[in-house]
CSV table of C-alpha atoms and ligand atoms in Angstrom, one decimal:
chain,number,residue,atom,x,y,z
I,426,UNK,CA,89.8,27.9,68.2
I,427,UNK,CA,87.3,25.3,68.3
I,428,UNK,CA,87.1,23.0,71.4
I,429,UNK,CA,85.2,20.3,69.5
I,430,UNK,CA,87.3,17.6,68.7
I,431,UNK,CA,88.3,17.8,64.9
I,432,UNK,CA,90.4,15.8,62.5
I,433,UNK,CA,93.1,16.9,59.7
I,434,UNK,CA,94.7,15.0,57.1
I,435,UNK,CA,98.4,15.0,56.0
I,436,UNK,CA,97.9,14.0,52.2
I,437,UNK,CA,100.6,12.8,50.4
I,438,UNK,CA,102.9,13.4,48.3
I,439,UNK,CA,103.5,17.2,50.0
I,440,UNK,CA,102.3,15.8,53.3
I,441,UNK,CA,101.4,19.4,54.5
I,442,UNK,CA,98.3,19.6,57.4
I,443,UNK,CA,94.7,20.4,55.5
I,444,UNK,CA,94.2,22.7,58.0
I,445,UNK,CA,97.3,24.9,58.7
I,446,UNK,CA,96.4,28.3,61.1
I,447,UNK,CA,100.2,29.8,61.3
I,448,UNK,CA,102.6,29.0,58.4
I,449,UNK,CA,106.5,29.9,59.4
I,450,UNK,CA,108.8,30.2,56.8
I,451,UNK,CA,112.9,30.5,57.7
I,452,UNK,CA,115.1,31.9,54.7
I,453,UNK,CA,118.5,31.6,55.1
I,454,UNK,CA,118.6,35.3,56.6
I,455,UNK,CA,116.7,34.1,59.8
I,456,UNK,CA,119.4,31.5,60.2
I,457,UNK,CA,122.4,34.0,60.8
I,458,UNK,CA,125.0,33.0,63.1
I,459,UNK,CA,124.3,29.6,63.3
I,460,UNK,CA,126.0,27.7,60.4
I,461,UNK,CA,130.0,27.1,61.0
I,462,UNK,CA,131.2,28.6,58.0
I,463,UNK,CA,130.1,32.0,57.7
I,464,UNK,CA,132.2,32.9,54.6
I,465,UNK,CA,129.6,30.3,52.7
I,466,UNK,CA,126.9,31.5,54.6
I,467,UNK,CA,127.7,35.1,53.6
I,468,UNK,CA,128.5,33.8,49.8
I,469,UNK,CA,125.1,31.9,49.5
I,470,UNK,CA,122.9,35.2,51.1
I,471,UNK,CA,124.5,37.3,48.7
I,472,UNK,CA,123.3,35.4,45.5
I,473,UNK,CA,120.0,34.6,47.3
I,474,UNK,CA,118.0,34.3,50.8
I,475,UNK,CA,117.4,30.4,50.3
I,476,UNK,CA,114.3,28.8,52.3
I,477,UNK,CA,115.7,26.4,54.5
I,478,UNK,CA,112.7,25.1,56.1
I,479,UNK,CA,108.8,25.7,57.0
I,480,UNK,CA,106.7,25.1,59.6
I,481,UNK,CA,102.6,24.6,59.4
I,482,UNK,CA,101.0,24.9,62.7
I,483,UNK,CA,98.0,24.0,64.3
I,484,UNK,CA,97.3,26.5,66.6
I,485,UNK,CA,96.0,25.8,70.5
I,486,UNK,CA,95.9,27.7,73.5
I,487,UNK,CA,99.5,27.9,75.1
I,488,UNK,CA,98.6,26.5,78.3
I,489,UNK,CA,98.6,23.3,80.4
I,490,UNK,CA,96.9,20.3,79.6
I,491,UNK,CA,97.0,21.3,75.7
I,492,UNK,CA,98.5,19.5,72.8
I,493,UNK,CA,100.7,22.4,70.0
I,494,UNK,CA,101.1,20.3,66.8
I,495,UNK,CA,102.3,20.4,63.0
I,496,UNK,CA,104.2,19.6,60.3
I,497,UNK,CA,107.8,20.5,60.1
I,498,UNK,CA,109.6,20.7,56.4
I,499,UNK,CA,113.3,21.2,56.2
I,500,UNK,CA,114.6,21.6,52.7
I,501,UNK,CA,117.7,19.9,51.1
I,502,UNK,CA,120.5,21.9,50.7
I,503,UNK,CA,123.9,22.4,52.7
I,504,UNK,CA,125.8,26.2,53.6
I,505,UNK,CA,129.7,24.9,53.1
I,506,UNK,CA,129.9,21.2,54.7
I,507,UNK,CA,126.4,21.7,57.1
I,508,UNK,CA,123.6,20.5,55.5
I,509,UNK,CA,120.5,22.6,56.2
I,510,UNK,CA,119.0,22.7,59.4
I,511,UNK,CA,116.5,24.5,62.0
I,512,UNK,CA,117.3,27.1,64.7
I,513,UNK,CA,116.9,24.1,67.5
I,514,UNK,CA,115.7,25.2,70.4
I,515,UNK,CA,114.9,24.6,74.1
I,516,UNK,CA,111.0,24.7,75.4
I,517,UNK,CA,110.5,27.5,77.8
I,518,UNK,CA,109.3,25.0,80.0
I,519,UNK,CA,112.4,22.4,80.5
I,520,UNK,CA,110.5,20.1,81.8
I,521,UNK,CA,108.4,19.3,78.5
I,522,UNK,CA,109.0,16.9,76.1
I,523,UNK,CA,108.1,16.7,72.6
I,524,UNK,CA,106.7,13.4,70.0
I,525,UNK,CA,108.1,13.6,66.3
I,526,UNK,CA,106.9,11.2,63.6
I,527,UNK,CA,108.9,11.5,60.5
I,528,UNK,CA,106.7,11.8,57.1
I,529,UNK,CA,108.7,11.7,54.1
I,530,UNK,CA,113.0,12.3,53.5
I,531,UNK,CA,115.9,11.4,55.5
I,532,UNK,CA,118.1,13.2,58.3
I,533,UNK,CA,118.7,13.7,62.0
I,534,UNK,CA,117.6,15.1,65.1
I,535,UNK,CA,120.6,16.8,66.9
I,536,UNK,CA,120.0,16.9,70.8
I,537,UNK,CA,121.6,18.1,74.2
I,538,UNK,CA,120.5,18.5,77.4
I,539,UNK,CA,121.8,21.9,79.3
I,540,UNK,CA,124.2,19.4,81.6
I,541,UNK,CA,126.6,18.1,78.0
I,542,UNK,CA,124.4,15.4,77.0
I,543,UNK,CA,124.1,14.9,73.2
I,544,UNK,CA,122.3,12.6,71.3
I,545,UNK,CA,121.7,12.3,67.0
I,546,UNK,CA,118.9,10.3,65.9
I,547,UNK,CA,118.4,9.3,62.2
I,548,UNK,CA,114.9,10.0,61.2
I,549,UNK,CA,113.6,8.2,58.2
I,550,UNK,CA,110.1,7.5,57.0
I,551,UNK,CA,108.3,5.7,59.8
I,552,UNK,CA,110.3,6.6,62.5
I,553,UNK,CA,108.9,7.6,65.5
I,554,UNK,CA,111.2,10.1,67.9
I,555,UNK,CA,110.3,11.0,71.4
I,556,UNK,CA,112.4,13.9,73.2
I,557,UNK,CA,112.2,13.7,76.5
I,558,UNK,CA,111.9,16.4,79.0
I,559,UNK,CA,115.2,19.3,79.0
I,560,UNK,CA,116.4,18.1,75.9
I,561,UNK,CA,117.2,21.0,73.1
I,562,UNK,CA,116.4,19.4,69.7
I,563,UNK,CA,117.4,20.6,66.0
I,564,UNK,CA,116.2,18.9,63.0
I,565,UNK,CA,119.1,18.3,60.0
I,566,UNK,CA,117.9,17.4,56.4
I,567,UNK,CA,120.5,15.1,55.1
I,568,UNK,CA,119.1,13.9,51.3
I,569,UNK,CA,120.2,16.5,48.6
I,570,UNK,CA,117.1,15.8,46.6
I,571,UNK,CA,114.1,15.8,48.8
I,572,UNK,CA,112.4,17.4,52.2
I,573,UNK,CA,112.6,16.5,55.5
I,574,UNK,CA,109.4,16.0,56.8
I,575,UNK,CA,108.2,15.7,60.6
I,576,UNK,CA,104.9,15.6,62.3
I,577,UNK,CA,105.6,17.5,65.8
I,578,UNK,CA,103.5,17.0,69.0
I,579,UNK,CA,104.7,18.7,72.1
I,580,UNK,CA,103.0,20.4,75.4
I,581,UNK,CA,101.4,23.5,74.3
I,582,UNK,CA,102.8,25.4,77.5
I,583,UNK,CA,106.3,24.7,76.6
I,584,UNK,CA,107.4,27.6,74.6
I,585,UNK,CA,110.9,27.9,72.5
I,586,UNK,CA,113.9,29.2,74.4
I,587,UNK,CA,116.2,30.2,70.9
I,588,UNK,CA,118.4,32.2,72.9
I,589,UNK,CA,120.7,29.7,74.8
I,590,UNK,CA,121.4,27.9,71.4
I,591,UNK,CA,121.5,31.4,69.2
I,592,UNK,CA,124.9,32.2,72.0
I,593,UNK,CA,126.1,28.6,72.7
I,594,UNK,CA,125.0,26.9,69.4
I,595,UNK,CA,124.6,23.1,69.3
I,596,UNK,CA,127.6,20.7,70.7
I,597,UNK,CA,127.3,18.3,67.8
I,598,UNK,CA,127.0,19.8,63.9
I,599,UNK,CA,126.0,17.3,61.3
I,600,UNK,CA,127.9,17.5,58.2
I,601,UNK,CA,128.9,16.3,54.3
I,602,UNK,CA,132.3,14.8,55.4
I,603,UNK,CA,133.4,13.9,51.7
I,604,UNK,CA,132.9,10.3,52.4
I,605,UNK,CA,129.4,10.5,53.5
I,606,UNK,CA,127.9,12.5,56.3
I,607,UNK,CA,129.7,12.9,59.8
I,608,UNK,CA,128.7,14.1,63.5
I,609,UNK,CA,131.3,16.2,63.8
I,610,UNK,CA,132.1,18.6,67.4
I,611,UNK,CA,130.8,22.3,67.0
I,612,UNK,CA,134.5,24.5,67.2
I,613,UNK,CA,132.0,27.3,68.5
I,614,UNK,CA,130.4,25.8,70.8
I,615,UNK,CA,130.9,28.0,74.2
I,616,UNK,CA,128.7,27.7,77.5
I,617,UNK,CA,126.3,30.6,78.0
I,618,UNK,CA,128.1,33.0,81.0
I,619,UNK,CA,126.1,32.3,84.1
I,620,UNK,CA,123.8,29.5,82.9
U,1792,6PG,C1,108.3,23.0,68.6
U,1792,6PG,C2,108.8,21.9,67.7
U,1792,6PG,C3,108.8,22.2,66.3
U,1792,6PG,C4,109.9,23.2,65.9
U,1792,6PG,C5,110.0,23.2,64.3
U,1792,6PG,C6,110.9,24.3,63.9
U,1792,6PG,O1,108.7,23.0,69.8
U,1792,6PG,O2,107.6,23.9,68.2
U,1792,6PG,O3,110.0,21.5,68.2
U,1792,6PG,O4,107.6,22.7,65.9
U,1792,6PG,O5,109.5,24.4,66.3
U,1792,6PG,O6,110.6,21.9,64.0
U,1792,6PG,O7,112.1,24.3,64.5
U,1792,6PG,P1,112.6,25.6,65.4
U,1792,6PG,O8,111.5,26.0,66.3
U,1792,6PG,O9,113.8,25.2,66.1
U,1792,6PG,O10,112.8,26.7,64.4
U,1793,NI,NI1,110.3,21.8,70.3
């Protein structure tokens, strides 16, 4: 990892890093559990394990006073009414916030805090998102034709607590309501025993 300062580019029109060191792919198998409807999520697995989104990272020490960043790529597509999403996730570190730039596509970030907050901002082209410390965040790709793209800075000490969101989920789910999309309270939502 070099400690010289170094530049990357994020050409256009796929937008992804010219220099990528890990590249995380999520099918729809790694997403188990976590869409409402699991009869459509069990229907679309079984005719094929979808890529829902990617991440390209640039890789730097885990540790204080270091920047983690990338380029996050959700892909269109919904599982019933939910249109496709990431896990979401805490940091580690609560206390750590996180920068998003959005690239390219349109959508939402879905947020909560662990005390009931929520929050859904739109992300389109240009728009510049900053999460602040304790707040869980999931990105939703909303266009059916093209990718939801986000540039992601965040502290690289923080770390990614799925777990809390794997058992309570997200409060808020962001949906095809028929008549355009919705923000719509998760039925499944339950607060972790103990936490
Ligand atoms: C992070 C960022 C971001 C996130 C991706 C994929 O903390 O690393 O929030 O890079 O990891 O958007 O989302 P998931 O980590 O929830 O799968
Ligand atoms: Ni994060």
């Amino acid at each position: 990892m070099t400690d010289t300062p170094f530049t990357l580019t994020l050409p256009f029109p796929k937008v992804i890093p010219s220099k990528v060191e890990a590249h995380i792919k999520r099918p729809l198998s790694s997403l188990r559990g976590m869409f409402a409807d699991e009869e459509a999520y069990e229907r679309m697995l079984g005719q094929e394990d979808t890529l829902v989104y990617e991440v390209f990272e640039i890789k730097r020490n885990e540790e204080v006073g270091e920047l983690a960043l990338g380029v996050s790529v959700v892909h269109p597509g919904v599982v019933g009414a939910e249109f496709f999403m990431t896990k979401g996730h805490f940091h580690s570190v609560l206390e750590t916030a996180e920068v998003y730039y959005c690239l390219q596509g349109e959508g939402f970030m879905v947020m909560e805090t662990p005390e009931g907050d929520t929050s859904v901002a739109a992300l389109r082209p240009g728009t510049v998102l900053y999460v602040p410390p304790r707040w869980a965040h999931r990105s939703v790709c909303t266009s059916r034709q093209g990718d939801l793209v986000t540039l992601f800075v965040y502290p690289g000490n923080a770390g990614h607590d799925y777990g809390t969101i794997e058992k309570q989920g997200f409060r808020k789910l962001v949906i095809d309501g028929g008549n355009g999309i919705a923000f719509v309270d998760n039925p499944r939502w339950k607060k972790e025993a103990g936490s």
